[in-house]
GROMACS .gro file of N, CA and C in nm:
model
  468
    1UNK      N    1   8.158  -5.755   2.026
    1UNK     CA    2   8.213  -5.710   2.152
    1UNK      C    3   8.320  -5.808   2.196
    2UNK      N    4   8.414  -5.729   2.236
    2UNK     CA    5   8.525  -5.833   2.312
    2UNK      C    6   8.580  -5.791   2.405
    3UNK      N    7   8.518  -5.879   2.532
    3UNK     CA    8   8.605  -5.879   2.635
    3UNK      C    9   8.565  -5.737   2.704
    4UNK      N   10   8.392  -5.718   2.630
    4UNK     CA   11   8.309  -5.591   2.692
    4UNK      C   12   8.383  -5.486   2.617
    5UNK      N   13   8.440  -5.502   2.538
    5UNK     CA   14   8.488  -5.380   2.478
    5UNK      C   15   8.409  -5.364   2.318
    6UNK      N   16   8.392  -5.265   2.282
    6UNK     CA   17   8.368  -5.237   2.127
    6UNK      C   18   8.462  -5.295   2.056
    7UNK      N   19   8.435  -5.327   1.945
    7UNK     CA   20   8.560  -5.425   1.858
    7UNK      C   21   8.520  -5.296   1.704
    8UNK      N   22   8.600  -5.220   1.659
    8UNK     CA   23   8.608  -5.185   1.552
    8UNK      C   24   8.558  -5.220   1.464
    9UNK      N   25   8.576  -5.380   1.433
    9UNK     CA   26   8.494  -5.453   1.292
    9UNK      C   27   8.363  -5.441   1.357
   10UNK      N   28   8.284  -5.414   1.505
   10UNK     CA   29   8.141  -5.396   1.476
   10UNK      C   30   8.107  -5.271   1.381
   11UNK      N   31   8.202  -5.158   1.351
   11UNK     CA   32   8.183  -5.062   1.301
   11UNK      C   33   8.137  -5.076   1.147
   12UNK      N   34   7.992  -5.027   1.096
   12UNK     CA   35   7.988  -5.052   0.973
   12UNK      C   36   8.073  -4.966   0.875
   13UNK      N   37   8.133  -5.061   0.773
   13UNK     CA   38   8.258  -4.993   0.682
   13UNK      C   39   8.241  -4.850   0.626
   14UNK      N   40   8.137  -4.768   0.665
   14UNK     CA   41   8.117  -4.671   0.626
   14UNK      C   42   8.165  -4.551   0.723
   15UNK      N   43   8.157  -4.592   0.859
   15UNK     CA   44   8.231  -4.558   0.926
   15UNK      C   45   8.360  -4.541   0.993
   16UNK      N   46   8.405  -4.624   0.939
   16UNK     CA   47   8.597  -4.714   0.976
   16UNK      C   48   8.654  -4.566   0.956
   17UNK      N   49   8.631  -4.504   0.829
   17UNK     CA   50   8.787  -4.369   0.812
   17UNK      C   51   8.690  -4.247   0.792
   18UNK      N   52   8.534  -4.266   0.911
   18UNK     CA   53   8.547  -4.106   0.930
   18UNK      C   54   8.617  -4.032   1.091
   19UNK      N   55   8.557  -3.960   1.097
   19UNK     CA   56   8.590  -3.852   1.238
   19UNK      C   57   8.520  -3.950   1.353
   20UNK      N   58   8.582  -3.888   1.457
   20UNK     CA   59   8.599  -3.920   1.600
   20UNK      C   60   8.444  -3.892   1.624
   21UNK      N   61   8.378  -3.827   1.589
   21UNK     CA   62   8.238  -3.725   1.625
   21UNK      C   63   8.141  -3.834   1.593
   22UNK      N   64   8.157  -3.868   1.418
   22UNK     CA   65   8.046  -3.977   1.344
   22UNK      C   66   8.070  -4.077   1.417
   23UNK      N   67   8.197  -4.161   1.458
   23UNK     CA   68   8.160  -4.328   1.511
   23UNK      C   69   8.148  -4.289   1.652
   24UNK      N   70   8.168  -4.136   1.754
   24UNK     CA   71   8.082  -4.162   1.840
   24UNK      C   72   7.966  -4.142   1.837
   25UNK      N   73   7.898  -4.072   1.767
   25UNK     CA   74   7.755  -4.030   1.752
   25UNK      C   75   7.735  -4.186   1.706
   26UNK      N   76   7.722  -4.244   1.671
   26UNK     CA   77   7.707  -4.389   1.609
   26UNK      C   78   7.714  -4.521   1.730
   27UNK      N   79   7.825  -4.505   1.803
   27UNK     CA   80   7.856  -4.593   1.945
   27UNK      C   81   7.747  -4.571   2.047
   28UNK      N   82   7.702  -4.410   2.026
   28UNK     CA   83   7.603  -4.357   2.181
   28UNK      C   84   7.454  -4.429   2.086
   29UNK      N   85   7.430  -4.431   1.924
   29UNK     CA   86   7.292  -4.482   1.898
   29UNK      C   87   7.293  -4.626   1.899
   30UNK      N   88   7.422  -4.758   1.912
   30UNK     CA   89   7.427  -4.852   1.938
   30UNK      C   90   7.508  -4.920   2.022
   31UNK      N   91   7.494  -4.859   2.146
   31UNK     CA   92   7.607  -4.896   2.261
   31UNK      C   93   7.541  -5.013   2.302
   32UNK      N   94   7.393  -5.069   2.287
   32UNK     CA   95   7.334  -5.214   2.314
   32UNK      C   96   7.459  -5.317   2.221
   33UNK      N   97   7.492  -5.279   2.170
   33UNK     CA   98   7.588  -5.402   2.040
   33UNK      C   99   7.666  -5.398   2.126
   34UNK      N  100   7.757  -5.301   2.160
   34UNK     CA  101   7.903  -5.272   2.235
   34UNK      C  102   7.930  -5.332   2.358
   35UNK      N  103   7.827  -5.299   2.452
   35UNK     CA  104   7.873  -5.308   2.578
   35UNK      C  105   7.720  -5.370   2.652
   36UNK      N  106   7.722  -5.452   2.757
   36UNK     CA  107   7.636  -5.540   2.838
   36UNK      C  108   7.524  -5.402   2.882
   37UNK      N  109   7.393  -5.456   2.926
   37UNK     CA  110   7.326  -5.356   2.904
   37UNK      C  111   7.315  -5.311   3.079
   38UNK      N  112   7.349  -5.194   3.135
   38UNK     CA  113   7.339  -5.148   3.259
   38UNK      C  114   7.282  -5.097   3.328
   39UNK      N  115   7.123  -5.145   3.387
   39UNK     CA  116   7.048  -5.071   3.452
   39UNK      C  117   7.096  -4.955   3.537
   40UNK      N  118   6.981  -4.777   3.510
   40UNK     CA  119   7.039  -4.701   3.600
   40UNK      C  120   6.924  -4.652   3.589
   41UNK      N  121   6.912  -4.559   3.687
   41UNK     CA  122   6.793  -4.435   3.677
   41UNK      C  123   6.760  -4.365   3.603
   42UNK      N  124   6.614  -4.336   3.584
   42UNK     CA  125   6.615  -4.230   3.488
   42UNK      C  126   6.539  -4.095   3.554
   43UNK      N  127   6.545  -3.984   3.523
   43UNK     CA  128   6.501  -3.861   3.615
   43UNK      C  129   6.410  -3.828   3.461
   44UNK      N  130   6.329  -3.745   3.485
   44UNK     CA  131   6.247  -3.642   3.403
   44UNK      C  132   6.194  -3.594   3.480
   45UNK      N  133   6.150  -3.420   3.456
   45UNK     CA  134   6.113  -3.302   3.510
   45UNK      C  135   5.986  -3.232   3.465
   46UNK      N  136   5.883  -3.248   3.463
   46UNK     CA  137   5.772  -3.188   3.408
   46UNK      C  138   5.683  -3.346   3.350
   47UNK      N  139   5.676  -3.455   3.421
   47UNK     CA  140   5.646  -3.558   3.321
   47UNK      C  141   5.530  -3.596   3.289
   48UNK      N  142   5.386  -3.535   3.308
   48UNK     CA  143   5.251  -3.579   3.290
   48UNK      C  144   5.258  -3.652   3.111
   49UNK      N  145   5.267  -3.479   3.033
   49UNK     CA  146   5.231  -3.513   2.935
   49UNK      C  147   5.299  -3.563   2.872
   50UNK      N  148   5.429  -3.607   2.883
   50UNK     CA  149   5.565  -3.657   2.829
   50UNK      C  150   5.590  -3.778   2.888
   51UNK      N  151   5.500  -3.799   2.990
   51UNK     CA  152   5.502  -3.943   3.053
   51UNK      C  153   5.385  -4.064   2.991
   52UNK      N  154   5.282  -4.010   2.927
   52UNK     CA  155   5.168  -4.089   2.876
   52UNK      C  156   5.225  -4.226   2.862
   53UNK      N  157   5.305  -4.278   2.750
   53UNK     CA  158   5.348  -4.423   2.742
   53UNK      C  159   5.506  -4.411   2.790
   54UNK      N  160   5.529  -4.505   2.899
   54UNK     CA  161   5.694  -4.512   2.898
   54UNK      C  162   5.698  -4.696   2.859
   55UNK      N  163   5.773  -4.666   2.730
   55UNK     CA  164   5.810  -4.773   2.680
   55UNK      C  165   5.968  -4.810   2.765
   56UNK      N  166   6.052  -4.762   2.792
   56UNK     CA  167   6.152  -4.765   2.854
   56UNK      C  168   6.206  -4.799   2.961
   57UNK      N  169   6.142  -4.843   3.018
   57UNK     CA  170   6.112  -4.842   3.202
   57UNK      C  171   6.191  -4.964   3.204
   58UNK      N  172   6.215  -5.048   3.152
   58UNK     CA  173   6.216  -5.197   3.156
   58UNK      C  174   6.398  -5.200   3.144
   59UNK      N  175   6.438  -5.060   3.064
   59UNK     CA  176   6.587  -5.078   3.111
   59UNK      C  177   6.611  -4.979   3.189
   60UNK      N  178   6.593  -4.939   3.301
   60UNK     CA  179   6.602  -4.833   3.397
   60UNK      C  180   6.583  -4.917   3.513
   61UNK      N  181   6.640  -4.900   3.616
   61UNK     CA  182   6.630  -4.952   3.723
   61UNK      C  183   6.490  -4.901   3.807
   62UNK      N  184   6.473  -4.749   3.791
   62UNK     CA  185   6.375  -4.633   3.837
   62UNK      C  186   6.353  -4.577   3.749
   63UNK      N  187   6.239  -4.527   3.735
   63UNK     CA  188   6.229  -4.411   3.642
   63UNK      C  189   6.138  -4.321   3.707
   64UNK      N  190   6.187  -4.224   3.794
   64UNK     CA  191   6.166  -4.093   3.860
   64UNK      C  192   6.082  -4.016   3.740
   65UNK      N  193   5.946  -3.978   3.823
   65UNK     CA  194   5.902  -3.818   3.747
   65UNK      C  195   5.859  -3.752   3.834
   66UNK      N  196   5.962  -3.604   3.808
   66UNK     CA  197   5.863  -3.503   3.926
   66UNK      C  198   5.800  -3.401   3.842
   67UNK      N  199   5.698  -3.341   3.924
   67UNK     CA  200   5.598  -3.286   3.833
   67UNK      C  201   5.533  -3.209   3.995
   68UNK      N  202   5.447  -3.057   3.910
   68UNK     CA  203   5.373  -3.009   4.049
   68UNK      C  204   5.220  -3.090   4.032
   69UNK      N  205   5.266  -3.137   3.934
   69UNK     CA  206   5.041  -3.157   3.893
   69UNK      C  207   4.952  -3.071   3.930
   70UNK      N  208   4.994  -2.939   3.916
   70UNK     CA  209   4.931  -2.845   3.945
   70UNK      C  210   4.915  -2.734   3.844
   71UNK      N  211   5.007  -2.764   3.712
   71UNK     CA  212   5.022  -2.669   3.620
   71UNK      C  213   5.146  -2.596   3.662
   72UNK      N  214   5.185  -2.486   3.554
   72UNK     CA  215   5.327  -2.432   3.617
   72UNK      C  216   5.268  -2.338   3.715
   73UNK      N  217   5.388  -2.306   3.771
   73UNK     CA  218   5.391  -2.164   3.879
   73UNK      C  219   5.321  -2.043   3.838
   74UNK      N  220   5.339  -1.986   3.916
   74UNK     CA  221   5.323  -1.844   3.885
   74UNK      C  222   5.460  -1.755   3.852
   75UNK      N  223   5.491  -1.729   3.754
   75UNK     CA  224   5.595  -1.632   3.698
   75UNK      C  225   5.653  -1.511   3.753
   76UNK      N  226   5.554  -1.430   3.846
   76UNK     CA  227   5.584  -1.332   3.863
   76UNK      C  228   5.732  -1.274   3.940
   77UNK      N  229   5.808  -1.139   3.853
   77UNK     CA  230   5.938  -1.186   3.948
   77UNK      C  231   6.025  -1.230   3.879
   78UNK      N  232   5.962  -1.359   3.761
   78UNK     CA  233   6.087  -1.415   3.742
   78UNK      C  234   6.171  -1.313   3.615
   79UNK      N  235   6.281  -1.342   3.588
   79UNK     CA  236   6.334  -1.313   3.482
   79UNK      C  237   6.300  -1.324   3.337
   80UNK      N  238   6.253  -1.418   3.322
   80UNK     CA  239   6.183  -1.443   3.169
   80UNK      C  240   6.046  -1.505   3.215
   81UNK      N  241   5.950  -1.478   3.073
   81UNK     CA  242   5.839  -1.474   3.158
   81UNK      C  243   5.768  -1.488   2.991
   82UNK      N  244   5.751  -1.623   2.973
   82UNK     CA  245   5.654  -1.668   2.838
   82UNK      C  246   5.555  -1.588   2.845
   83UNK      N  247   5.501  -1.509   2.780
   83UNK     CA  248   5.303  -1.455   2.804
   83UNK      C  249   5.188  -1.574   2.754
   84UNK      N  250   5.259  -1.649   2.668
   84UNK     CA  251   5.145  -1.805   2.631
   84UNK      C  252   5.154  -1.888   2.761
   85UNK      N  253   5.271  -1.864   2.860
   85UNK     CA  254   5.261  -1.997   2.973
   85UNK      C  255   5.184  -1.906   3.092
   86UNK      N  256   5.029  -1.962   3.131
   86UNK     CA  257   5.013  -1.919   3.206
   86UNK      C  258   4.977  -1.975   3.379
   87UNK      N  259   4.959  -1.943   3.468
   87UNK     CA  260   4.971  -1.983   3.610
   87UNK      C  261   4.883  -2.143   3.565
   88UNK      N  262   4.930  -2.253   3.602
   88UNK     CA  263   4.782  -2.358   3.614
   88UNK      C  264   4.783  -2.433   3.490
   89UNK      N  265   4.829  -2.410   3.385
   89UNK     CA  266   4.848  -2.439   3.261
   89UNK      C  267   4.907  -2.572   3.303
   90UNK      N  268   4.866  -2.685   3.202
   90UNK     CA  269   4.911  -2.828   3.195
   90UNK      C  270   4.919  -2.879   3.336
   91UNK      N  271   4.740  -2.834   3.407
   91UNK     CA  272   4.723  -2.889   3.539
   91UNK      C  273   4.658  -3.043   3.531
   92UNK      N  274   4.737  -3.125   3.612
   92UNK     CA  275   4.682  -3.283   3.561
   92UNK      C  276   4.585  -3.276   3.702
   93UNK      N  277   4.577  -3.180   3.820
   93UNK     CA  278   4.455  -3.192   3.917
   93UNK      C  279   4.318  -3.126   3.832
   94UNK      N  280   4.332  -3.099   3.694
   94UNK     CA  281   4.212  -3.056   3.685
   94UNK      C  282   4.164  -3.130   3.562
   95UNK      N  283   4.301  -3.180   3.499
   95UNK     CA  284   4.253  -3.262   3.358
   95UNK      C  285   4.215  -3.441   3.354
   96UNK      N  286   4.288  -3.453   3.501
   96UNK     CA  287   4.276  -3.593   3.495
   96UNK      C  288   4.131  -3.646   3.570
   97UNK      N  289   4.097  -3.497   3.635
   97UNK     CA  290   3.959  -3.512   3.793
   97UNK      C  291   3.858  -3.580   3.658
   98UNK      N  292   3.841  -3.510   3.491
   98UNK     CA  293   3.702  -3.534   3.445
   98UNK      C  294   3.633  -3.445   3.488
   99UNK      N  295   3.608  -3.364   3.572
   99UNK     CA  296   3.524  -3.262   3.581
   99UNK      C  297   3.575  -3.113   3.532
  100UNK      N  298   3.624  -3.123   3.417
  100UNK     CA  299   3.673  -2.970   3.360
  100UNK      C  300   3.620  -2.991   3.216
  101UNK      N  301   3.608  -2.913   3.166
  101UNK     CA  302   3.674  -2.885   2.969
  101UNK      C  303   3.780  -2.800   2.973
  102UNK      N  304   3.833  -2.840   2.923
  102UNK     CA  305   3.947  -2.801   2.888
  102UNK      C  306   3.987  -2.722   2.741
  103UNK      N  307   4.031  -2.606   2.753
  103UNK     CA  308   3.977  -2.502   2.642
  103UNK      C  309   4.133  -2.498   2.643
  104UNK      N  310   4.167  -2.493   2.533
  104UNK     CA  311   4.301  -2.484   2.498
  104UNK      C  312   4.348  -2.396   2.383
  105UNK      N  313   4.438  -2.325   2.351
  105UNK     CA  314   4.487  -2.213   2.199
  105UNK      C  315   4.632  -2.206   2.265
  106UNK      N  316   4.711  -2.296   2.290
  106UNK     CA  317   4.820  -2.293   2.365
  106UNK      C  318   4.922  -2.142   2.259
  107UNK      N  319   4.914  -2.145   2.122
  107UNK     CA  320   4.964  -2.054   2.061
  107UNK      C  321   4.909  -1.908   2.101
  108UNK      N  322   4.755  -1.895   2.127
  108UNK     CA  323   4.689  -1.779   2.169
  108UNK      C  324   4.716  -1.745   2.331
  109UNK      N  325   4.801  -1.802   2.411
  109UNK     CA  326   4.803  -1.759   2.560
  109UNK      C  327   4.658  -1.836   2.594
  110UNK      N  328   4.585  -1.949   2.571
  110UNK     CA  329   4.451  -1.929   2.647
  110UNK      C  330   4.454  -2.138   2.669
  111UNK      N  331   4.476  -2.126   2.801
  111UNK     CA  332   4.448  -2.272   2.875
  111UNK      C  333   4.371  -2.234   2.992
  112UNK      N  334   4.243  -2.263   2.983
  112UNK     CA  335   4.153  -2.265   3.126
  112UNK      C  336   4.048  -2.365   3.102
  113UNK      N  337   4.052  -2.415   3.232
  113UNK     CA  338   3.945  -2.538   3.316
  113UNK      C  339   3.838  -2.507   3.361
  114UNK      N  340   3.733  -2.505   3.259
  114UNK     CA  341   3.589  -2.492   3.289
  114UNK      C  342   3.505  -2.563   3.322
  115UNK      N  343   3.469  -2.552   3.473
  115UNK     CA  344   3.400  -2.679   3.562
  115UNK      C  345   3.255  -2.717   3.450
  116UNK      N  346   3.255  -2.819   3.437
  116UNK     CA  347   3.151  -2.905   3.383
  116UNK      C  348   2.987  -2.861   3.497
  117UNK      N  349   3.004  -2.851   3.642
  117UNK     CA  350   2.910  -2.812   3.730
  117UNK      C  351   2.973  -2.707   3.842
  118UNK      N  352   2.886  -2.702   3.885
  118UNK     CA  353   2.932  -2.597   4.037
  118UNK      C  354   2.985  -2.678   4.069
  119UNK      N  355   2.962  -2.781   4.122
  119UNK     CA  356   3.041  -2.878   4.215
  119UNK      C  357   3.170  -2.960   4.200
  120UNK      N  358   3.226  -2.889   4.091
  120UNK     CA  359   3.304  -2.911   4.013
  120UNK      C  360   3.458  -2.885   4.105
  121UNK      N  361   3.545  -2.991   4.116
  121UNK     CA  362   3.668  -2.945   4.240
  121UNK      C  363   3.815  -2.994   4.157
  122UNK      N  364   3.906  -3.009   4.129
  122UNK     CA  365   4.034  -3.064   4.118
  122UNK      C  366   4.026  -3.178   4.227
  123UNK      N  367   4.079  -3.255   4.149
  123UNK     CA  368   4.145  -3.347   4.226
  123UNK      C  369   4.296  -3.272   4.357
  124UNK      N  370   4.291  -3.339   4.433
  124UNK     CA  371   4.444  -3.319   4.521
  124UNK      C  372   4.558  -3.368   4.460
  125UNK      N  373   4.653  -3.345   4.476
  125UNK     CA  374   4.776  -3.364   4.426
  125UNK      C  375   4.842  -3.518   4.430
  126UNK      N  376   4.796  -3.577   4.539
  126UNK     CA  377   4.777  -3.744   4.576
  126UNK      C  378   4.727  -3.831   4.453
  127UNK      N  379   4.592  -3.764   4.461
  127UNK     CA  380   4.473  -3.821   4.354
  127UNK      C  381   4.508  -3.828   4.213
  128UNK      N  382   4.614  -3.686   4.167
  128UNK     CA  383   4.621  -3.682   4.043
  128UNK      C  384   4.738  -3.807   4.032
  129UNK      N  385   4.832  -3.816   4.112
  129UNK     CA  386   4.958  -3.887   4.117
  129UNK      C  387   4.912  -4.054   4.068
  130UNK      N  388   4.821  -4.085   4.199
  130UNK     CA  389   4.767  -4.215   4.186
  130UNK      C  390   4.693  -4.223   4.076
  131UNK      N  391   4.634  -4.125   3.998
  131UNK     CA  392   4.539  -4.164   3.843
  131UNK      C  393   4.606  -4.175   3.737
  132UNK      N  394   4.755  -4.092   3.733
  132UNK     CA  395   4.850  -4.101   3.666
  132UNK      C  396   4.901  -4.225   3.623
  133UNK      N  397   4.971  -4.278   3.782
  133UNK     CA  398   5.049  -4.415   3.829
  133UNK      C  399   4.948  -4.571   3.758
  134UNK      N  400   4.822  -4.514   3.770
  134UNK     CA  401   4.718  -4.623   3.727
  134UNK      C  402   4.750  -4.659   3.600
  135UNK      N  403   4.755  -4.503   3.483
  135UNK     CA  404   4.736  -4.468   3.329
  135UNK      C  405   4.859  -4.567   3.279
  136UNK      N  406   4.955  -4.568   3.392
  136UNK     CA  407   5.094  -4.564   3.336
  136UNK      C  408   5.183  -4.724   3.407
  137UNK      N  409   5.023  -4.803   3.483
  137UNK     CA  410   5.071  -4.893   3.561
  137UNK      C  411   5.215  -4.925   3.628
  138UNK      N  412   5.226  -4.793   3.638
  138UNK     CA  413   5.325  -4.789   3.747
  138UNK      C  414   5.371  -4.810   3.911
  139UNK      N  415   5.213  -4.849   3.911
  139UNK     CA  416   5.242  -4.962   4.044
  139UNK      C  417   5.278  -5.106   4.043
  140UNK      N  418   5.310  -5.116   3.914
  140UNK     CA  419   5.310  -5.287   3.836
  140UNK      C  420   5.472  -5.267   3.821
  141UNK      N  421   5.547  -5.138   3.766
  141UNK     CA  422   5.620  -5.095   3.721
  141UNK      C  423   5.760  -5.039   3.806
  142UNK      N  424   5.869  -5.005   3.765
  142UNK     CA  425   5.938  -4.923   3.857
  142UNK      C  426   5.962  -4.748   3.842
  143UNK      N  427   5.822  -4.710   3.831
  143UNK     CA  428   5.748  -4.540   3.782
  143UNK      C  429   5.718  -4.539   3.939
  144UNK      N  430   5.793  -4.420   3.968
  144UNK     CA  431   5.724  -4.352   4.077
  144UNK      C  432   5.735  -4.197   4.065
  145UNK      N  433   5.645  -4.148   4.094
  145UNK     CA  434   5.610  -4.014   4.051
  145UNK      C  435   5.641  -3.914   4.167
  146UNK      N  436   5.686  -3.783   4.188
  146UNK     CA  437   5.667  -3.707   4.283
  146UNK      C  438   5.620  -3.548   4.307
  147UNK      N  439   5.560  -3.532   4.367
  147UNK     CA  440   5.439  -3.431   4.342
  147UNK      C  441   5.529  -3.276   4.438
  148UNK      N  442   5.487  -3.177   4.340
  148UNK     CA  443   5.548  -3.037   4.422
  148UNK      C  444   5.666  -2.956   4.357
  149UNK      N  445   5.645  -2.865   4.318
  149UNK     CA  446   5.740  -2.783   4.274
  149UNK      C  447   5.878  -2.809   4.294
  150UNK      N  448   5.971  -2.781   4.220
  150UNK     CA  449   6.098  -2.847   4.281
  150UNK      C  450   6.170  -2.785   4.385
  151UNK      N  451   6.135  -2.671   4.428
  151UNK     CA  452   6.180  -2.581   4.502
  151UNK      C  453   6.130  -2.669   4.665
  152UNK      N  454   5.999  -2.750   4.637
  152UNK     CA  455   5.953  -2.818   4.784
  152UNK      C  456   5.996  -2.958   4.755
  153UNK      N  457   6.010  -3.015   4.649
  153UNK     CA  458   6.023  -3.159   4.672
  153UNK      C  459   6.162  -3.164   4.626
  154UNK      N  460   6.254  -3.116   4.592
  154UNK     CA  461   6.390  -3.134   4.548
  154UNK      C  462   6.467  -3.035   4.655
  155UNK      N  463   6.487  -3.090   4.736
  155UNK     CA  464   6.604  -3.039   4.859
  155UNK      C  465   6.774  -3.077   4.844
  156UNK      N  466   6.806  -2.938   4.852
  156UNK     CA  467   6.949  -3.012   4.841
  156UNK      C  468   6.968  -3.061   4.947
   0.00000   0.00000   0.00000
């Protein structure tokens, strides 16, 4: 790097006399060599199960996840309409409470939460957040999670 700029000779000689496309596809998989490293935010949208380990956090200033923790919506209405995704599906108030089994054929249409007892409840949407935040020590971390469909928690 010079002078924060990419220097060509970082380019390995295999790259020097191809296309514009290969040494950028190549610059975006080693822009740590190129240029000083720049904390920024990171957003993700659906993040329970895609959130399990964030190795990454550490170059992000934030790393935002919103999520309903409730499973998806209800479809009805909409324009396209999976028949395997159904209402409740990939609910972290019911997978993270411990009081479900969890019966899964995600290829067959069939995700349902079968209370372990009668007394059997979901967690609240709080509860799942904070059991999450625990998994993912993201109160140690700069992970903060936000709970609610995006239609309630994403306001323009």
């Amino acid at each position: 790097s010079v002078g924060g700029q990419c220097d060509v000779k970082l380019l390995p000689k295999s790259l020097q006399c191809k296309g514009r496309a290969a040494v950028l596809s190549w610059l975006v998989q080693n822009e740590h060599s190129c240029l000083p490293p720049t904390p920024h935010d990171c957003f993700q949208f659906g993040v329970p199960s895609e959130m399990k380990s964030v190795s990454s956090v550490a170059t992000h200033r934030t790393y935002w996840g919103f999520d309903s923790f409730r499973g998806l919506p209800d479809a009805t209405g909409e324009t396209y309409q999976n028949p395997l995704w159904k209402p409740g599906t990939f609910s972290d108030v019911h997978e993270l409470s411990g009081r479900y089994h969890v019966k899964s054929k995600p290829r067959e249409g069939i995700w349902d939460y079968i209370p372990k007892t009668r007394e059997s409840k979901p967690l609240s949407v709080d509860e799942a957040i904070d059991k999450r935040m625990k998994q993912l020590n993201g109160h140690a971390s700069r992970i903060r999670l936000i709970g609610g469909f995006y239609n309630e928690s994403l306001t323009p």
